[in-house]
Amino acid sequence: MSSRPKMPPPGWAQDTLSSYLEEWRGNQWATFHNKRPEMSDFIVIDGLFDRLLNGAKDPKPMMPMTFLLRAHSAYRAAVSMVLGGQLYEAQALLRLCLEHASYGFFIGGDKARWIRWMKRNDSASAKDKVRKEFTPGAIMHALRKADAGIAGNFEFLYERLIDFGAHPNEAGFSMSTLLTKKPGETHISAVYLHGEGVPLDFALKTTAQVALCVLQVAYLIYPARMDLSGIRHDLDQITRGY
């Protein structure tokens, strides 16, 4: 027999969590309604990912597709968080989005590199080799060699994400934390869910820019596929607004 876990009595912390989740969901609907142009762009960008990834048969190279699928998933998760007001926390997901794209590009069609990456946990020496091979510097060097403009966008956005929440840094902390000093005491106010305002607008724009940069990196991997399907044309059209 199995027993269902008992719910905690009213007044426990779970009620606070439920209220938080309810507010988060309400924020999502509010942002969806109030930010129509931004939502329209998010939907178009998601469609570009879908056209590139959905139903792809025997893509060459194969391995980067797995990374781009995870980048797309991270983009959707970040959109969900930003719409709900979780702006600080979304930065880490957006960084993950960029990193998956860059890893896919760095591996490309190099099967030996893919195997080394897949076997990184086989031994301490294998892990050490992969760490030395997959450094941010090495990946950025490869991106710059392929396209200096895309590499510049990537690096700029990556550093912005680090500043605003992908790592604990002052800019992101200041955006979501307020210290109020009173005689004999200091109050800390932390914003868990942002509402309307400059931080939300900034996060919406950053989310779109990151996704567009990921699709630009994808073009370095699959130029023929993106040209023939019209994805590159549509990507250029929407990128002009950012």
PDB file of N, CA, C and O in Angstrom, residues 6-15:
ATOM      1  N   LYS A   6       0.913  13.959   3.862  1.00  0.00           N
ATOM      2  CA  LYS A   6      -0.043  14.875   4.468  1.00  0.00           C
ATOM      3  C   LYS A   6       0.339  16.314   4.168  1.00  0.00           C
ATOM      4  O   LYS A   6       1.513  16.684   4.184  1.00  0.00           O
ATOM      5  N   MET A   7      -0.655  17.119   3.879  1.00  0.00           N
ATOM      6  CA  MET A   7      -0.414  18.542   3.660  1.00  0.00           C
ATOM      7  C   MET A   7      -0.177  19.221   4.998  1.00  0.00           C
ATOM      8  O   MET A   7      -0.812  18.860   6.003  1.00  0.00           O
ATOM      9  N   PRO A   8       0.727  20.203   5.033  1.00  0.00           N
ATOM     10  CA  PRO A   8       0.955  20.910   6.294  1.00  0.00           C
ATOM     11  C   PRO A   8      -0.269  21.727   6.683  1.00  0.00           C
ATOM     12  O   PRO A   8      -1.074  22.101   5.827  1.00  0.00           O
ATOM     13  N   PRO A   9      -0.432  21.983   7.944  1.00  0.00           N
ATOM     14  CA  PRO A   9      -1.579  22.761   8.395  1.00  0.00           C
ATOM     15  C   PRO A   9      -1.518  24.196   7.902  1.00  0.00           C
ATOM     16  O   PRO A   9      -0.452  24.690   7.538  1.00  0.00           O
ATOM     17  N   PRO A  10      -2.642  24.890   7.840  1.00  0.00           N
ATOM     18  CA  PRO A  10      -2.658  26.294   7.408  1.00  0.00           C
ATOM     19  C   PRO A  10      -1.705  27.132   8.249  1.00  0.00           C
ATOM     20  O   PRO A  10      -1.541  26.913   9.442  1.00  0.00           O
ATOM     21  N   GLY A  11      -1.078  28.087   7.583  1.00  0.00           N
ATOM     22  CA  GLY A  11      -0.162  28.970   8.296  1.00  0.00           C
ATOM     23  C   GLY A  11       1.289  28.596   8.130  1.00  0.00           C
ATOM     24  O   GLY A  11       2.178  29.355   8.493  1.00  0.00           O
ATOM     25  N   TRP A  12       1.567  27.411   7.571  1.00  0.00           N
ATOM     26  CA  TRP A  12       2.951  27.012   7.352  1.00  0.00           C
ATOM     27  C   TRP A  12       3.535  27.762   6.169  1.00  0.00           C
ATOM     28  O   TRP A  12       2.848  28.419   5.408  1.00  0.00           O
ATOM     29  N   ALA A  13       4.864  27.583   5.978  1.00  0.00           N
ATOM     30  CA  ALA A  13       5.566  28.334   4.934  1.00  0.00           C
ATOM     31  C   ALA A  13       5.056  28.004   3.536  1.00  0.00           C
ATOM     32  O   ALA A  13       5.169  28.803   2.627  1.00  0.00           O
ATOM     33  N   GLN A  14       4.481  26.806   3.375  1.00  0.00           N
ATOM     34  CA  GLN A  14       4.005  26.430   2.056  1.00  0.00           C
ATOM     35  C   GLN A  14       2.950  27.401   1.551  1.00  0.00           C
ATOM     36  O   GLN A  14       2.834  27.631   0.347  1.00  0.00           O
ATOM     37  N   ASP A  15       2.169  27.985   2.450  1.00  0.00           N
ATOM     38  CA  ASP A  15       1.176  28.966   2.021  1.00  0.00           C
ATOM     39  C   ASP A  15       1.862  30.182   1.406  1.00  0.00           C
ATOM     40  O   ASP A  15       1.352  30.782   0.460  1.00  0.00           O
TER      41      ASP A  15
END
